[in-house]
Coordinates of C-alpha atoms in Angstrom, one line a residue:
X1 CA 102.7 124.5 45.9
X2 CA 100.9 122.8 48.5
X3 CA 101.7 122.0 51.8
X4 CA 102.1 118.5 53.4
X5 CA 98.8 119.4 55.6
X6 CA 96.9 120.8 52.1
X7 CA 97.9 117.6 50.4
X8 CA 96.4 115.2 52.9
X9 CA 92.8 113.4 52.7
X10 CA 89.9 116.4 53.9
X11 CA 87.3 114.4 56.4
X12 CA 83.9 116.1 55.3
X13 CA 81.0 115.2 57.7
X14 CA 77.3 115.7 58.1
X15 CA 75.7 115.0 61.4
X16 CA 72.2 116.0 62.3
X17 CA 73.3 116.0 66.0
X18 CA 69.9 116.5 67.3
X19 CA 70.5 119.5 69.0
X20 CA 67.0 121.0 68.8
X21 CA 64.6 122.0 71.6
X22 CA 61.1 122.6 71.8
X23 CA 61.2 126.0 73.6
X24 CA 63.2 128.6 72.2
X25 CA 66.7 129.9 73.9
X26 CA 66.6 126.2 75.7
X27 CA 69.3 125.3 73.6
X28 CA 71.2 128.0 74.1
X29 CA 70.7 127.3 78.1
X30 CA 71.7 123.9 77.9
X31 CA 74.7 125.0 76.5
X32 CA 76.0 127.7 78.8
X33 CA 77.2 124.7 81.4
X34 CA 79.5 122.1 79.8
X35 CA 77.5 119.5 82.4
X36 CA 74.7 118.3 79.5
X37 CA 74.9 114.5 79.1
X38 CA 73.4 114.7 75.3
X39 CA 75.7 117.3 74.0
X40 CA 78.8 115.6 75.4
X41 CA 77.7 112.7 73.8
X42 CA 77.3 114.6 70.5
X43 CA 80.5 115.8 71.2
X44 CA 82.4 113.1 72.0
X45 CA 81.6 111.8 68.2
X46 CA 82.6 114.5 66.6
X47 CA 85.8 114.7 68.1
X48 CA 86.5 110.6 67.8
X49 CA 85.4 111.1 63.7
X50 CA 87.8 114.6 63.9
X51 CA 85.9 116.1 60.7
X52 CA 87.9 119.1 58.9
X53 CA 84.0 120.3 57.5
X54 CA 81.5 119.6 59.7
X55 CA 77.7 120.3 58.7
X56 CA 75.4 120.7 62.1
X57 CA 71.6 119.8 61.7
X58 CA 69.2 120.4 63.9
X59 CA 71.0 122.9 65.9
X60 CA 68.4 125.5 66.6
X61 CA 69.3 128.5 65.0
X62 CA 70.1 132.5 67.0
X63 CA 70.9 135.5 65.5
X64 CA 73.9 136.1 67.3
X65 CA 75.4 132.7 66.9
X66 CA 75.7 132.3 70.7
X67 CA 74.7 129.1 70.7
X68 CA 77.6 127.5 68.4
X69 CA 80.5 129.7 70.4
X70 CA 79.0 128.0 73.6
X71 CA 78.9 124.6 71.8
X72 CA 82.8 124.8 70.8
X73 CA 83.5 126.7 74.1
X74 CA 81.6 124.2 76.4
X75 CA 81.9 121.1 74.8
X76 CA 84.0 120.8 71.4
X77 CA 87.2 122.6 73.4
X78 CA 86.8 119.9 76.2
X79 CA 88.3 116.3 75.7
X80 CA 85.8 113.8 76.8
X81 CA 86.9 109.9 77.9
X82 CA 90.1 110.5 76.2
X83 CA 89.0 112.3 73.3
X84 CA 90.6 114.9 72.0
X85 CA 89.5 118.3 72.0
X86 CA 88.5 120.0 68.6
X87 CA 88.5 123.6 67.4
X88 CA 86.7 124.9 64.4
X89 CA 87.5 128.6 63.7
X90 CA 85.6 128.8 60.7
X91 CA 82.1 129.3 61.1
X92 CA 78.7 129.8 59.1
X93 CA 75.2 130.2 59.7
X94 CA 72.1 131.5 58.1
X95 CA 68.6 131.9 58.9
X96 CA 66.4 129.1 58.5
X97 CA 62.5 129.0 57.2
X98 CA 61.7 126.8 59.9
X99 CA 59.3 128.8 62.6
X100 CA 58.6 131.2 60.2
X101 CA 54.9 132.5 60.3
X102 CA 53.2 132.6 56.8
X103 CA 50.5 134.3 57.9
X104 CA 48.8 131.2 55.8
X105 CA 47.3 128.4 56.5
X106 CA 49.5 126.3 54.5
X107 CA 48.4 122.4 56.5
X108 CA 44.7 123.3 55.1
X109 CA 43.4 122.5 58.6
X110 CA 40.8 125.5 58.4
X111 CA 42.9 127.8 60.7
X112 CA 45.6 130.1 60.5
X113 CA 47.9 130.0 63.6
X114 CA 50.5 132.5 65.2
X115 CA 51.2 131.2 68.5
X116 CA 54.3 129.9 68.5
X117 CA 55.4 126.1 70.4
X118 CA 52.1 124.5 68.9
X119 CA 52.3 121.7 66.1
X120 CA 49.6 124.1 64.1
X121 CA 51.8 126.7 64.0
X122 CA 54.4 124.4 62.5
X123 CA 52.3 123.0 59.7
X124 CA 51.5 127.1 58.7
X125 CA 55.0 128.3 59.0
X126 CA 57.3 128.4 55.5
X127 CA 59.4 125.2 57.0
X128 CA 57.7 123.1 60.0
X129 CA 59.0 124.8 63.7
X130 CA 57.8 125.2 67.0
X131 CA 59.6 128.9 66.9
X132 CA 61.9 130.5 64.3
X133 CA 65.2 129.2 63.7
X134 CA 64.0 125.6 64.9
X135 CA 65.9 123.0 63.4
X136 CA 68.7 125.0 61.9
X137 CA 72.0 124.3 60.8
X138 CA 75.7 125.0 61.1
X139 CA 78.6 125.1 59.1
X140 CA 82.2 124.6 61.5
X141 CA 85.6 124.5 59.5
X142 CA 89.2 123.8 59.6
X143 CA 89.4 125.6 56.3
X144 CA 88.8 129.4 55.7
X145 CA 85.2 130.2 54.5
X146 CA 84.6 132.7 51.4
X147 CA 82.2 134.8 53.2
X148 CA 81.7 137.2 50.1
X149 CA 81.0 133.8 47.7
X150 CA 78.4 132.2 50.3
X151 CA 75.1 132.0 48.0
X152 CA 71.3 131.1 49.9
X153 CA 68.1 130.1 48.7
X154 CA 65.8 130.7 51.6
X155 CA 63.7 132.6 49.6
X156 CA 63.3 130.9 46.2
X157 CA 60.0 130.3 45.5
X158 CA 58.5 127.0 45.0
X159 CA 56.8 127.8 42.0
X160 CA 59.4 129.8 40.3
X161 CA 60.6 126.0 39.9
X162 CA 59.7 124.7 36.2
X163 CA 58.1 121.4 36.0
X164 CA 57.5 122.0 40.2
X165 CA 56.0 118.9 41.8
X166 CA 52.9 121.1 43.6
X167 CA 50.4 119.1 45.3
X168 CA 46.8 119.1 44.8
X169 CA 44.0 118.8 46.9
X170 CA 42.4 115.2 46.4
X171 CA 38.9 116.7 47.1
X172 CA 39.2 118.4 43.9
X173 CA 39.8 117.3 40.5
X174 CA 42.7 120.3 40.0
X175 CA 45.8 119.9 39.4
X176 CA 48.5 121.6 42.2
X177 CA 46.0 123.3 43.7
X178 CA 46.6 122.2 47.6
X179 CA 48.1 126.1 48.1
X180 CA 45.8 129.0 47.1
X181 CA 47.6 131.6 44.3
X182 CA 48.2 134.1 47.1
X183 CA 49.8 130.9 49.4
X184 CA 52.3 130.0 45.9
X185 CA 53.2 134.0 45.7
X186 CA 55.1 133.8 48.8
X187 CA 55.8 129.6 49.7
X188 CA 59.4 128.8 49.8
X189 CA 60.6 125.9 48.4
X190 CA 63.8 125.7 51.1
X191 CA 62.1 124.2 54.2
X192 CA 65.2 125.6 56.2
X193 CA 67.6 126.7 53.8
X194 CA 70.0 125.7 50.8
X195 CA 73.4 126.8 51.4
X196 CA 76.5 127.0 48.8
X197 CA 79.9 128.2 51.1
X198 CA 82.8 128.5 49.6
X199 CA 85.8 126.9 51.4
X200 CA 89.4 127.3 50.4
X201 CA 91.6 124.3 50.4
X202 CA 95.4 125.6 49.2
X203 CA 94.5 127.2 46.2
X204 CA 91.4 125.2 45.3
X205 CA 87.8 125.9 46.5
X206 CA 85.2 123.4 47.2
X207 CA 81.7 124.8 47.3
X208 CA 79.5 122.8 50.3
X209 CA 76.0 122.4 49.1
X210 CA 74.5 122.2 52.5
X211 CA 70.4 121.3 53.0
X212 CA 68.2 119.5 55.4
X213 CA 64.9 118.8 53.0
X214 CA 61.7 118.0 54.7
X215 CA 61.1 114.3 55.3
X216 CA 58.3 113.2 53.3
X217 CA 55.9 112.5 55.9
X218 CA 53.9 113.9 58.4
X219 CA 51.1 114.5 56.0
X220 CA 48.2 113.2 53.7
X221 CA 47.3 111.5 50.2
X222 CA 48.1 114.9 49.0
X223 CA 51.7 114.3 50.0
X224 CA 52.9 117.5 50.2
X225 CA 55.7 117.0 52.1
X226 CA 57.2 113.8 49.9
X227 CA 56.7 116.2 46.8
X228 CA 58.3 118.9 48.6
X229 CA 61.7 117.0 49.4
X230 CA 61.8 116.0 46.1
X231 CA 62.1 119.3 44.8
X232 CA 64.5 120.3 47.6
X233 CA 66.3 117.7 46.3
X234 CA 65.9 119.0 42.4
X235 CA 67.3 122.4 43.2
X236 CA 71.0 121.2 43.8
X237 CA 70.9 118.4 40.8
X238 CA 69.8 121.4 39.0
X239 CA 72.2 123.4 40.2
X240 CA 75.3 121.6 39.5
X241 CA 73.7 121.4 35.5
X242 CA 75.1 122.5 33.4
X243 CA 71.8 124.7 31.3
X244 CA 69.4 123.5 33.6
X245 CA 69.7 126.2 36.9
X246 CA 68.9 129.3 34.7
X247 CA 65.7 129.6 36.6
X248 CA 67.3 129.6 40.0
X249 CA 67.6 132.7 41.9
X250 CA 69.6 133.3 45.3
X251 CA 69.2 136.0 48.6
X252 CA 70.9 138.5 46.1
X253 CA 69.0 137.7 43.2
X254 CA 71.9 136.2 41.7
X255 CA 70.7 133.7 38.8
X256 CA 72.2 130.5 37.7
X257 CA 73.8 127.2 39.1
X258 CA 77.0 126.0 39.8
X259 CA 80.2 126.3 37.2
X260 CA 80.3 122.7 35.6
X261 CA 84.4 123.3 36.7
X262 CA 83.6 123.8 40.4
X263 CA 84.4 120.8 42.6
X264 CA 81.7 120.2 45.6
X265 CA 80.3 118.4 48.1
X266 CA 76.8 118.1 48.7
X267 CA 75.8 117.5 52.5
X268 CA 73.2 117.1 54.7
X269 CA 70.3 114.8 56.5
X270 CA 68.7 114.9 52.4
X271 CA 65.3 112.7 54.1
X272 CA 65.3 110.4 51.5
X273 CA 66.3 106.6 51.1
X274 CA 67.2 104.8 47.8
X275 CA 65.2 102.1 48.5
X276 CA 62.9 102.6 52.0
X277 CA 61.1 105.0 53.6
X278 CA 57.9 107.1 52.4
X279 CA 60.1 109.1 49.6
X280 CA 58.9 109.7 46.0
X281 CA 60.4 107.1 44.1
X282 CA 63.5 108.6 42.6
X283 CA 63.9 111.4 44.9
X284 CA 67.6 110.4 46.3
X285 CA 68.6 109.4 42.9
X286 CA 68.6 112.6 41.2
X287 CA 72.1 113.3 43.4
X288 CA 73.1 109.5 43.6
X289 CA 72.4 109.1 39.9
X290 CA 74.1 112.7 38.7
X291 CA 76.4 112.6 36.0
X292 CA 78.6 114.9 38.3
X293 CA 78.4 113.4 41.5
X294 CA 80.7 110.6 43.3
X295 CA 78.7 108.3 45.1
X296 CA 80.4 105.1 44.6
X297 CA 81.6 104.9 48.1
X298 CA 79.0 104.7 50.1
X299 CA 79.4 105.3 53.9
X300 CA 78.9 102.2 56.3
X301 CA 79.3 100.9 59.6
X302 CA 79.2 98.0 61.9
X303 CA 76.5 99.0 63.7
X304 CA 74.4 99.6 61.0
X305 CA 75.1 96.1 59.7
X306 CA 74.3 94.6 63.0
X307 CA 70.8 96.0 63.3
X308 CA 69.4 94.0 60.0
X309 CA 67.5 90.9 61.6
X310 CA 65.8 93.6 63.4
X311 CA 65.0 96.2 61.1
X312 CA 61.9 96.4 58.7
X313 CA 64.6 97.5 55.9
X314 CA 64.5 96.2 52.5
X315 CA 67.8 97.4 52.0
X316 CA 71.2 96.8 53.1
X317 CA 71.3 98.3 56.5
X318 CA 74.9 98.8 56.8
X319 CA 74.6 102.2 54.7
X320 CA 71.9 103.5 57.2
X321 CA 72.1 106.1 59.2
X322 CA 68.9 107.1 60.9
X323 CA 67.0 105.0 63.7
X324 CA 63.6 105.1 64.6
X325 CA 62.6 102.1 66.7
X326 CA 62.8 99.4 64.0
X327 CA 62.7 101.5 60.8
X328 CA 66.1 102.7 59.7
X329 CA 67.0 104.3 56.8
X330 CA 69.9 105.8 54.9
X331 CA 69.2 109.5 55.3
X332 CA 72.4 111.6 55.6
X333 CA 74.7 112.1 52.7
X334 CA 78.3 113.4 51.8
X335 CA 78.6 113.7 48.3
X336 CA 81.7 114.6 46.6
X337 CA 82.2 115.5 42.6
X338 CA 83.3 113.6 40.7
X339 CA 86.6 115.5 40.4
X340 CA 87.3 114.6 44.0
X341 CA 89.2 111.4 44.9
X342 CA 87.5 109.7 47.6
X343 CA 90.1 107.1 49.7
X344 CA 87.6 106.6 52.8
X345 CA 84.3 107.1 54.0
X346 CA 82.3 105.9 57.0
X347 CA 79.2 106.3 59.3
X348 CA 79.8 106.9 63.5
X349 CA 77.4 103.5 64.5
X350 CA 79.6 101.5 66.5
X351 CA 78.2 97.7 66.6
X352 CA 76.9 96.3 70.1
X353 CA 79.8 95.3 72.2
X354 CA 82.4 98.3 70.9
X355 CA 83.0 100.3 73.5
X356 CA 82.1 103.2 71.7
X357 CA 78.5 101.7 71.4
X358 CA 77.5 103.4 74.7
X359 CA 77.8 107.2 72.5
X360 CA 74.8 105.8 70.1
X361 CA 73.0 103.0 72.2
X362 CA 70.0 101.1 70.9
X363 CA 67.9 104.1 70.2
X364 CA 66.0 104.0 73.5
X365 CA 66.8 106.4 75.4
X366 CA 67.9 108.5 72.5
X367 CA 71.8 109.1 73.8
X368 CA 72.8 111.4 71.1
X369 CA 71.1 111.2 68.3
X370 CA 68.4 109.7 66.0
X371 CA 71.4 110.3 63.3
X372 CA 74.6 108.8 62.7
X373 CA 77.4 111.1 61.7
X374 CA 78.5 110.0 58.0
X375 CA 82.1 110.9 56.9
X376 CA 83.6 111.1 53.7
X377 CA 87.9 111.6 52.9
X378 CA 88.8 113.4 49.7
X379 CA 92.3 114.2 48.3
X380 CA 92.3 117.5 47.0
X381 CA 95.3 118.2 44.5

């Protein structure tokens, strides 16, 4: 039997918080004082939206996990203007493939780099990073984590994917021929990571699919990086198929998808707009669309809506939640199944004249984030 606290709605929340530097171990130093004006203001949300699952993105990833105890210890554990503090003793972390030397010269730009902090080495490591672990991400939790169910995908290989959207070189008349044989041996389709953690609710568990694809930009007519996402994408629709994730392999070798009786939520800045943006057509909709997956609530917000006259947005701009000078787009998801009831859901962009407005701004300077934090309540019975 449940308790009173198992029985009410569980806030999941995605937020790429912008916590990532350009030189490695500076986030980690801007996080050993609690004085950093960013991070409080990327603190201050989270503890005004008061998530039970939190996903982190773009919070540069160390082995040690230093970084996320100073974060909670620094800045989550300290109320700020009236806010309540918030404690998450549930934690999860993984590497990530960004910053990760190939050894390859995987941008096609005629050289291979290996010094790290230059945009060439980005464009030839596995995912793009100035240094390893750029970029990461964080799971924080109310709810206990099944650390022996957790299952990555940092090292499945692209082409191990049937039907794989590989891009070819437009100089050539080949098909998928952009990477060399010896570059597909070893490419990894997760540009950070793909994450499936277990969390216990009562006596039910809710798998989070966690990812942060690669936007689909940032390169040429071969469009590497639109077909990559799109895959990134792929793998989790395929994954919660029944019949269709026989291919897929984990860290442990582990083959196959998710049981079609597991409930889920599938989270993360997913770099892809319904209707905007530079996207393959269709990419977003292989979640949106999924037989098995609620998205009939989508997450809005005032501020959002307010932006519209201003935005070059086709689409309704109340579901956005990404800014970039006068593009914005709906990039960050929370995605229940279907077998979770959703009773609220929301994105963190106060509208001009909320006093809450000052923890977002008008995107320049950047206060917090290029993100919004997006929200979703389930009941869980």
């Amino acid at each position: 039997m449940q308790s009173s606290a198992e029985a009410a709605p569980i806030r999941f929340a995605s937020f790429n918080a912008y916590l990532n530097r350009e030189a490695e171990g500076q986030l980690l130093a801007d996080l050993a004082t609690p004085n950093n004006p960013q991070v409080q203001a990327v603190a201050e949300i989270i503890q005004r939206v008061n998530p039970d699952v939190l996903l982190l993105l773009e919070f540069d990833y160390d082995t040690t996990g230093e970084a996320v105890r100073r974060f909670q210890e620094n800045y989550l554990a300290v109320g700020h203007n009236g806010a309540a503090p918030i404690r998450f003793p549930y934690v999860y972390l993984a590497p990530s493939n960004t910053g990760i030397p190939s050894g390859f010269d995987l941008d096609n730009d005629g050289q291979v780099s290996t010094t790290p902090g230059t945009r060439a080495y980005g464009g030839d490591a596995f995912g793009f990073g100035l240094f390893p672990g750029q970029y990461g991400m964080v799971l924080l939790s109310k709810y206990p984590i099944v650390l022996d169910q957790v299952r990555t995908f940092q090292m499945f290989l692209w082409k191990d994917m049937p039907g794989a959207l590989l891009p070819s070189d437009p100089a050539t008349p080949d098909a998928g021929n952009w990477y060399s044989p010896e570059e597909l041996a070893v490419f990894r389709l997760s540009s950070k990571n793909h994450w499936d953690v277990p969390i216990r609710v009562g006596n039910r568990t809710i798998h989070v699919l966690a990812s942060h694809p690669t936007p689909p930009v940032f390169d040429g007519p071969e469009d590497r990086n639109g077909r990559r996402n799109h895959d990134e994408l792929r793998l989790w629709a395929d994954y919660i198929t029944p019949g269709r994730a026989d291919y897929l392999y984990d860290d442990r070798r582990q083959r196959g998808g998710l049981s079609d009786t597991a409930s889920f939520v599938i989270m993360g800045d997913l770099n892809a707009d319904p209707i905007d943006g530079d996207g393959m057509p269709g990419a977003i909709a292989q979640l949106l669309d999924h037989p098995r997956v609620n998205a009939d609530l989508a997450p809005s917000s005032a501020g959002g809506q307010a932006i519209a006259a201003a935005s070059t947005a086709t689409g309704p701009t109340r579901f956005h939640t990404a800014s970039f000078g006068r593009q914005s787009l709906r990039l960050d998801y929370v995605l229940p199944s279907t077998d979770l009831r959703v009773v609220g859901a929301g994105v963190f962009w106060p509208a001009p004249g909320d006093p809450l407005f000052r923890l977002v701004g008008d995107g320049d300077p950047i206060i917090s984030s290029d993100h919004r934090l997006v929200w979703v309540d389930v009941e869980v019975e």
